PDB file of C-alpha atoms in Angstrom:
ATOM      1  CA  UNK A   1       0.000   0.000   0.000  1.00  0.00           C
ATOM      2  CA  UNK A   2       2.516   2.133  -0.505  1.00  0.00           C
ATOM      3  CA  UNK A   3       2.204   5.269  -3.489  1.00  0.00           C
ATOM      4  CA  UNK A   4       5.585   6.807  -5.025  1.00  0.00           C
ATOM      5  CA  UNK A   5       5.162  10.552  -4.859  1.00  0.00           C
ATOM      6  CA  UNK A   6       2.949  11.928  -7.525  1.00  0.00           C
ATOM      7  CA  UNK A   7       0.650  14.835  -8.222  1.00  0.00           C
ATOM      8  CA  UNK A   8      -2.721  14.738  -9.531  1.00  0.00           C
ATOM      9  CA  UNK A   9      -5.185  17.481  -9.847  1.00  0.00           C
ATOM     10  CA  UNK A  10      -9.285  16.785 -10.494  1.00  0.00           C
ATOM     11  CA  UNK A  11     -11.831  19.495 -12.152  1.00  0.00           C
ATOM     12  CA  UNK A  12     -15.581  20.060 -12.030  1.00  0.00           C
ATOM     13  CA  UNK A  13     -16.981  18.788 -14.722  1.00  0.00           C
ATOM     14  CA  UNK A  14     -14.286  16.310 -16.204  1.00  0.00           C
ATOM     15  CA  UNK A  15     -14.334  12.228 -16.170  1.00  0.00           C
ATOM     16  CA  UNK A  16     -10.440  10.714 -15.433  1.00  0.00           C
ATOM     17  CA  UNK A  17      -9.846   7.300 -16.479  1.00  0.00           C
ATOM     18  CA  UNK A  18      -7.120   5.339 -14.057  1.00  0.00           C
ATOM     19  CA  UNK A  19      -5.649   2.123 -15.764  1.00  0.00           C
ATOM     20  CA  UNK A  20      -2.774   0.053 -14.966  1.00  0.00           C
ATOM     21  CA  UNK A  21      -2.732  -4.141 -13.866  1.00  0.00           C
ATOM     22  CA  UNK A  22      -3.069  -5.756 -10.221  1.00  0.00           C
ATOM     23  CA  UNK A  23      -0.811  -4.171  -7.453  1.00  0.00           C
ATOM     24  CA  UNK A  24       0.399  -0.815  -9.300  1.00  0.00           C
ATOM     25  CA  UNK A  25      -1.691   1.124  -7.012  1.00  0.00           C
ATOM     26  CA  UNK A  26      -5.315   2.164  -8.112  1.00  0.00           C
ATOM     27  CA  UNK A  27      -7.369   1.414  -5.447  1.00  0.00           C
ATOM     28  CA  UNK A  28      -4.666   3.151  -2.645  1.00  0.00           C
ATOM     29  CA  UNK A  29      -4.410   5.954  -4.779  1.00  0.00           C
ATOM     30  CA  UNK A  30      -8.343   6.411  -4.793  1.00  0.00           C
ATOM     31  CA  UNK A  31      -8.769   5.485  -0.912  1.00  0.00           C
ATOM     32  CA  UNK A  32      -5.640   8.548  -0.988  1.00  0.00           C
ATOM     33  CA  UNK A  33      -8.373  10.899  -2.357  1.00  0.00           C
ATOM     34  CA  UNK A  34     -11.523  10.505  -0.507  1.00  0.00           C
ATOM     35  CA  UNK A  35      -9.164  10.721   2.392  1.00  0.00           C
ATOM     36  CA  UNK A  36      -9.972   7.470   3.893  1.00  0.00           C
ATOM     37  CA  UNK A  37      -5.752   6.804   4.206  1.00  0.00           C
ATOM     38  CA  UNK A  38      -3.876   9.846   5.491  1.00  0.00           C
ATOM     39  CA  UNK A  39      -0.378  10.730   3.397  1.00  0.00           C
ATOM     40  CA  UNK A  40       2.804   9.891   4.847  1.00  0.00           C
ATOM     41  CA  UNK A  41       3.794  12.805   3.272  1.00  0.00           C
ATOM     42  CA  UNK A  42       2.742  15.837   0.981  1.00  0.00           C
ATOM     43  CA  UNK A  43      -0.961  17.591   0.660  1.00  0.00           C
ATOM     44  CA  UNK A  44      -4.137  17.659  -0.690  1.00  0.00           C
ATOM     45  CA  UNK A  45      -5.901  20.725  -1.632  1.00  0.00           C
ATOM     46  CA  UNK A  46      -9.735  21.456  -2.419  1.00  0.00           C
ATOM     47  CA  UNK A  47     -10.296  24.927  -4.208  1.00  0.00           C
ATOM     48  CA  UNK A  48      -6.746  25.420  -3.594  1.00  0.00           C
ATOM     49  CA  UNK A  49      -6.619  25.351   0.168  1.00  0.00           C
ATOM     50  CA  UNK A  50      -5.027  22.322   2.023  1.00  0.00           C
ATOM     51  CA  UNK A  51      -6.585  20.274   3.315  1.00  0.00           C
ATOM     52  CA  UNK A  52      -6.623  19.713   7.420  1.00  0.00           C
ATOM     53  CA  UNK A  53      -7.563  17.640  10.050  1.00  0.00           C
ATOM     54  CA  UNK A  54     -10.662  19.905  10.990  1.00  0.00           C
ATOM     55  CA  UNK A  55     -12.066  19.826   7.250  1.00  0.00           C
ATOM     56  CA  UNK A  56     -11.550  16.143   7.042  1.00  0.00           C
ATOM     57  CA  UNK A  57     -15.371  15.225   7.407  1.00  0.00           C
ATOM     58  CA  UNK A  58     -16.557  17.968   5.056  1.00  0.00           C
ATOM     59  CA  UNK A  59     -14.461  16.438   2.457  1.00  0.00           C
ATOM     60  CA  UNK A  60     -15.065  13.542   2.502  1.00  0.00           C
ATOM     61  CA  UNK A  61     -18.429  14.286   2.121  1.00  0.00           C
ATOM     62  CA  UNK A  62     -17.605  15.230  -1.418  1.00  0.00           C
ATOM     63  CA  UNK A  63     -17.326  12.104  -2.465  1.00  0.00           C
ATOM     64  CA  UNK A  64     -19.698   9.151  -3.564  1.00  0.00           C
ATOM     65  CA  UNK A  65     -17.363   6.449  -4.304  1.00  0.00           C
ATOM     66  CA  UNK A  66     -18.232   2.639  -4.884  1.00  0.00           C
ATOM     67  CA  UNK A  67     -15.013   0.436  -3.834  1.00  0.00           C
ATOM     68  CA  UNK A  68     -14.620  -2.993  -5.345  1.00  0.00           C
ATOM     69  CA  UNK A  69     -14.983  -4.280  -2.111  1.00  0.00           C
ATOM     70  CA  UNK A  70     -18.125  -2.116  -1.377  1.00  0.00           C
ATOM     71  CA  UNK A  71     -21.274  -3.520   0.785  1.00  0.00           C
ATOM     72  CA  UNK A  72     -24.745  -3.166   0.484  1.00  0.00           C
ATOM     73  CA  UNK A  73     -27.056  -2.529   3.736  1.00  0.00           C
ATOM     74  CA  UNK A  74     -30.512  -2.661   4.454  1.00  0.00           C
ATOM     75  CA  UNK A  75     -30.977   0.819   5.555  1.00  0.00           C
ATOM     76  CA  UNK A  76     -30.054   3.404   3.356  1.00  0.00           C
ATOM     77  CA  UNK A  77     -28.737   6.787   5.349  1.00  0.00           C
ATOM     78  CA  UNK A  78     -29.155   9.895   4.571  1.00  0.00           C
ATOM     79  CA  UNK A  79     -32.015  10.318   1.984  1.00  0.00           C
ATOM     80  CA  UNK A  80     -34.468  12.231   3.080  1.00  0.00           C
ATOM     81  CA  UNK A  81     -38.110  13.484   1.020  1.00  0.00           C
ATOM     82  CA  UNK A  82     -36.468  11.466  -2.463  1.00  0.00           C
ATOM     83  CA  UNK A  83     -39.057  12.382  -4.911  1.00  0.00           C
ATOM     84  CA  UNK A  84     -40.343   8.950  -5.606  1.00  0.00           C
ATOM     85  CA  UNK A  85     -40.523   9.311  -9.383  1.00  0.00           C
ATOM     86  CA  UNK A  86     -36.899   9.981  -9.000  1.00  0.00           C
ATOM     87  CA  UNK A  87     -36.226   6.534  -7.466  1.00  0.00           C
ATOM     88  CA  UNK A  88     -38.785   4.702  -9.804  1.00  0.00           C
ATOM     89  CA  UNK A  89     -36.683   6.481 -12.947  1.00  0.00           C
ATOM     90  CA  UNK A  90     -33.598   5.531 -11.923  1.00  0.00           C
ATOM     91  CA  UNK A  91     -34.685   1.729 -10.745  1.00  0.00           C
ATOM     92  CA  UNK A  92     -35.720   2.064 -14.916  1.00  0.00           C
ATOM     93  CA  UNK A  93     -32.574   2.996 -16.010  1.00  0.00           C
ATOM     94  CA  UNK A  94     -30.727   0.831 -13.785  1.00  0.00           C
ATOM     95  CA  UNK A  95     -33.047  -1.993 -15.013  1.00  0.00           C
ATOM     96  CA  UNK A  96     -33.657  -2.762 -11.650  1.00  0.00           C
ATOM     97  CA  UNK A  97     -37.720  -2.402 -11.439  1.00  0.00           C
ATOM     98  CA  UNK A  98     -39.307  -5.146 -10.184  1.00  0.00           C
ATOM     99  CA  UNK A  99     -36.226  -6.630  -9.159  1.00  0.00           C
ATOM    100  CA  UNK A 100     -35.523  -4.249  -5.948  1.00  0.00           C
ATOM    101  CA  UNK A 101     -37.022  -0.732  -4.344  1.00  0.00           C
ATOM    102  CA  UNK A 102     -35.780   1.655  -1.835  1.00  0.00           C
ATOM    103  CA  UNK A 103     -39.001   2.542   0.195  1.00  0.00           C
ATOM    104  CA  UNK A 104     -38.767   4.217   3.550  1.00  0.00           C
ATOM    105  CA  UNK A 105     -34.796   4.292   3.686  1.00  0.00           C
ATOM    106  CA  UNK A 106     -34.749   0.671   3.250  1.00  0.00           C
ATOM    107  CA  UNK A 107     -33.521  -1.606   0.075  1.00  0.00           C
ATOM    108  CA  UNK A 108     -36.584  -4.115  -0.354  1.00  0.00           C
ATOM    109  CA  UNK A 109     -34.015  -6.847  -1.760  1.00  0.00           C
ATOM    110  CA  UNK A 110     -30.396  -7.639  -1.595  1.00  0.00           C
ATOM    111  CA  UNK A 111     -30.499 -10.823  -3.224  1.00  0.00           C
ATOM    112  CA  UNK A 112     -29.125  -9.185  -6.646  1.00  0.00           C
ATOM    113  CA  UNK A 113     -26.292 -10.241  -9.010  1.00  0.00           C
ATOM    114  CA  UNK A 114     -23.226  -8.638  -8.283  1.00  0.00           C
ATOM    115  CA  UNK A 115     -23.357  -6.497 -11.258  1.00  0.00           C
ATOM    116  CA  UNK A 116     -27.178  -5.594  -9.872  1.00  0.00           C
ATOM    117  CA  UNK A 117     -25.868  -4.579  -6.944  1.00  0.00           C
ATOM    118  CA  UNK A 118     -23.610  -2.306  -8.477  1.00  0.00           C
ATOM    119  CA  UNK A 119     -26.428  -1.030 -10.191  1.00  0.00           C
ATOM    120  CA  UNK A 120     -28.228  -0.534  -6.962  1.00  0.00           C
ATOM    121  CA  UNK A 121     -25.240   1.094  -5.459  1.00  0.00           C
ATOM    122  CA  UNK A 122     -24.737   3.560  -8.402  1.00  0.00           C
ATOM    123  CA  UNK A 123     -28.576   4.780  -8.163  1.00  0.00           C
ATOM    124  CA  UNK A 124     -27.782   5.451  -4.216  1.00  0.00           C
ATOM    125  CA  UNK A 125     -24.583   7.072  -5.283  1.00  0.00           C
ATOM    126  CA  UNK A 126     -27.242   9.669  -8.063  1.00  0.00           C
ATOM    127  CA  UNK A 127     -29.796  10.245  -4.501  1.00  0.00           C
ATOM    128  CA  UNK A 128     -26.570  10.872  -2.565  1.00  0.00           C
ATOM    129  CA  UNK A 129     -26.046  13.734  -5.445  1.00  0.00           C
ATOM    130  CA  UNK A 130     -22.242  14.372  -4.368  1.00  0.00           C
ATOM    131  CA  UNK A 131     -20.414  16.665  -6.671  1.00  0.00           C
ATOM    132  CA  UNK A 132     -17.567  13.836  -7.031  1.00  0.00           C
ATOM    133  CA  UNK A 133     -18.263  10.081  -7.768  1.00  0.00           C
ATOM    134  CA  UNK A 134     -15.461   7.599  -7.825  1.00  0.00           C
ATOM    135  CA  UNK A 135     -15.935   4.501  -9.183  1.00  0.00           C
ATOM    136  CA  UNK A 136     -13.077   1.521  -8.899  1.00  0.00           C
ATOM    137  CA  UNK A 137     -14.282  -0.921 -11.627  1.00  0.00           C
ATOM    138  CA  UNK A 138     -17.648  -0.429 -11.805  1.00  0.00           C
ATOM    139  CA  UNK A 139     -18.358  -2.291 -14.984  1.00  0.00           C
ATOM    140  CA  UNK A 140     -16.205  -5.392 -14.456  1.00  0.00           C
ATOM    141  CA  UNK A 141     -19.817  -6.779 -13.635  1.00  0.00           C
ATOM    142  CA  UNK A 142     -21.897  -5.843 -16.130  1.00  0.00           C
ATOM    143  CA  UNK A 143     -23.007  -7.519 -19.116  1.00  0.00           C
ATOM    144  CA  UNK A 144     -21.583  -5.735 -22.559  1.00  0.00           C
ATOM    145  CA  UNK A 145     -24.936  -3.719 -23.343  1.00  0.00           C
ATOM    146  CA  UNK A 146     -25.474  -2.395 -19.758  1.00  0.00           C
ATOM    147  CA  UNK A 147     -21.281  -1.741 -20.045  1.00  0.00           C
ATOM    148  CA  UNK A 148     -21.756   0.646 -23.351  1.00  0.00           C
ATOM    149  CA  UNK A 149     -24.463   2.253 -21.503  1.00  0.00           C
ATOM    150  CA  UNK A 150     -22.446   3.331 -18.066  1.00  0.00           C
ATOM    151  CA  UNK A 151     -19.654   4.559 -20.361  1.00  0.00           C
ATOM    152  CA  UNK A 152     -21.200   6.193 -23.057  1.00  0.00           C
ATOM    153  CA  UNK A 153     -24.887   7.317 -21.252  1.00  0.00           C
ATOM    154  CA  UNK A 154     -24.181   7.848 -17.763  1.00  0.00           C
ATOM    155  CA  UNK A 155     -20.708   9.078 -17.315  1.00  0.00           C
ATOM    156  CA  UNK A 156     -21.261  11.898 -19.605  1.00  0.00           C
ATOM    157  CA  UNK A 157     -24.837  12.843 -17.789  1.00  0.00           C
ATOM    158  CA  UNK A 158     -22.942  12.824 -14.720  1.00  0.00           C
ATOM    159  CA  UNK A 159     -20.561  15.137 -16.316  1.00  0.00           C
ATOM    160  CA  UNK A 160     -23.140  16.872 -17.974  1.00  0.00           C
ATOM    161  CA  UNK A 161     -24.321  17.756 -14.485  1.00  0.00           C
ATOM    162  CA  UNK A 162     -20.934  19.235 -13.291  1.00  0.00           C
ATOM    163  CA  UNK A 163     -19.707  16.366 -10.958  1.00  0.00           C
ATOM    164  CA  UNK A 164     -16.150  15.198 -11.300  1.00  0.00           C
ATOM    165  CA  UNK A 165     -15.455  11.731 -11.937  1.00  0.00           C
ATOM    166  CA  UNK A 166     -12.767   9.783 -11.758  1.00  0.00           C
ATOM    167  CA  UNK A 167     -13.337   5.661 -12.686  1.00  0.00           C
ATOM    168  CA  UNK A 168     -10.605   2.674 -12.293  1.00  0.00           C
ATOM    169  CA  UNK A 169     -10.930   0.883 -15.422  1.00  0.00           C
ATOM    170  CA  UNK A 170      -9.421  -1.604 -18.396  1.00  0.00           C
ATOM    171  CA  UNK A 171     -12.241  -0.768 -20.766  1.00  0.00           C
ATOM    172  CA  UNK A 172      -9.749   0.238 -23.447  1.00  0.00           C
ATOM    173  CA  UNK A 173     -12.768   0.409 -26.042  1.00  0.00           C
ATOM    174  CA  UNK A 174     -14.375   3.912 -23.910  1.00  0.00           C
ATOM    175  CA  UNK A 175     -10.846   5.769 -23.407  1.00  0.00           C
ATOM    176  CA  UNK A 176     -12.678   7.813 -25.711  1.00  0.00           C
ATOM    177  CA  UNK A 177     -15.380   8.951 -22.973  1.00  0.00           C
ATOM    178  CA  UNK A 178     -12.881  10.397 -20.505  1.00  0.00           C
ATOM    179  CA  UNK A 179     -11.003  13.616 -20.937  1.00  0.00           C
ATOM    180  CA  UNK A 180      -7.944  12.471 -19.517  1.00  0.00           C
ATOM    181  CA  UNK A 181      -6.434   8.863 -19.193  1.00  0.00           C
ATOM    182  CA  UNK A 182      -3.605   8.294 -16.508  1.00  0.00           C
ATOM    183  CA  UNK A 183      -1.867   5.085 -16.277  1.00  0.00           C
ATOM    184  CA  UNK A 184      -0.126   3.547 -12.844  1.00  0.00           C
ATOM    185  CA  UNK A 185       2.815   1.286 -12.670  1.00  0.00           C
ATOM    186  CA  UNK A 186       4.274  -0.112  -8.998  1.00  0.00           C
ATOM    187  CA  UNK A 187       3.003   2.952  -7.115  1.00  0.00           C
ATOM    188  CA  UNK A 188       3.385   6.107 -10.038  1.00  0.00           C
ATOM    189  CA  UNK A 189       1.223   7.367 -12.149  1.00  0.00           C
ATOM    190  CA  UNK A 190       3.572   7.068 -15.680  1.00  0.00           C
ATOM    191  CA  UNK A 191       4.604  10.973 -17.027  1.00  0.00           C
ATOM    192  CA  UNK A 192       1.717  12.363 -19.429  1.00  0.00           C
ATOM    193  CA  UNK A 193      -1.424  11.878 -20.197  1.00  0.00           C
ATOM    194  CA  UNK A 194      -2.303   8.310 -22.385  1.00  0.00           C
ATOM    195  CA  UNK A 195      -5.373   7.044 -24.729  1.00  0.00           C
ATOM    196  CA  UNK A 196      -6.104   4.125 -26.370  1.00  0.00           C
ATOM    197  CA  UNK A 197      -3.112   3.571 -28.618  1.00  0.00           C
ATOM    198  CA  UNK A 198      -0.442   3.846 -25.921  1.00  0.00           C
ATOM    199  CA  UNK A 199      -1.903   0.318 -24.931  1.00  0.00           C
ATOM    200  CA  UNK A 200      -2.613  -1.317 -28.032  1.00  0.00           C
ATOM    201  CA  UNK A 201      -0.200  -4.848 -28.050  1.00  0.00           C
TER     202      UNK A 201
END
């Protein structure tokens, strides 16, 4: 778990693409962000003021990520007065109706598919309505349709909406959806920015 010194700056607005194989550092790197492991050493800044132990809470609260080892509960926190059109739109887009609700703060059924609950996950992570989402291999579960559709449909809404997003993946076939593609090797983000023929074999 350990990061070679690096710097890395995220804009409203903008979806970053993170690639690189097992162990070069991905997931630390994102749990470096949403401040859920503290940096032996250098800073973070939000709106170009560092970051400190008093605003810790506030920013993390930025952030709606969904882990690869992310878990589901019963009891959803936090929403309050959700429009219930809203939910029954997004349990359609998610193709989730039918399948699983969220009535009264509570998920009706958690016996879903991995890939559904992903799906389930990413339509709590639209109620949370953080401005950043992070999203470590989100579509590793999904089948190829519902794949094209996260990349090319709901990333750029989300950007569309002015949320920063920055996404762990290997889909090599959407570099074409992000506006900027970093790639990690044994703890460092490699100099420059890279697309889809700086990995073709």
């Amino acid at each position: 778990f350990r990061l070679k010194p690096f710097s890395f700056e995220l804009r409203r607005g903008e979806i970053v693409f993170i690639v690189g194989g097992n162990g070069s550092g991905k997931s630390t790197f994102l749990k470096l962000m949403t401040a859920l492991y503290a940096p032996s050493a250098g800073d973070v800044y939000i709106n170009g003021q560092p970051l400190f132990a008093g605003t810790i809470s506030s920013y993390r609260n930025l952030f709606s990520p969904i882990f690869t080892d992310f878990h589901l509960f019963k009891r959803v926190l936090g929403l309050r007065d959700v429009d219930r059109g809203i939910i029954d739109g997004l349990l359609k887009k998610m193709e989730l109706t039918g399948i699983t609700d969220i009535r009264d703060g509570r998920i009706t059924n958690l016996n879903l598919s991995t890939g559904q609950k992903k799906r389930l996950a990413l339509i709590i992570s639209y109620l949370d309505n953080r401005p950043i989402c992070v999203f470590d291999e989100w579509a590793a579960d999904q089948d190829p349709v519902f794949r094209r559709t996260f990349y090319e449909t709901l990333l750029p809404e989300m950007r569309a909406q002015g949320k920063a997003i920055v996404a762990v993946t290997h889909d090599d076939h959407y570099f074409h959806v992000a506006d900027r593609v970093y790639k990690m090797e044994e703890g460092s983000f490699l100099p420059g920015e890279h697309h889809a023929k700086a990995f073709e074999v």
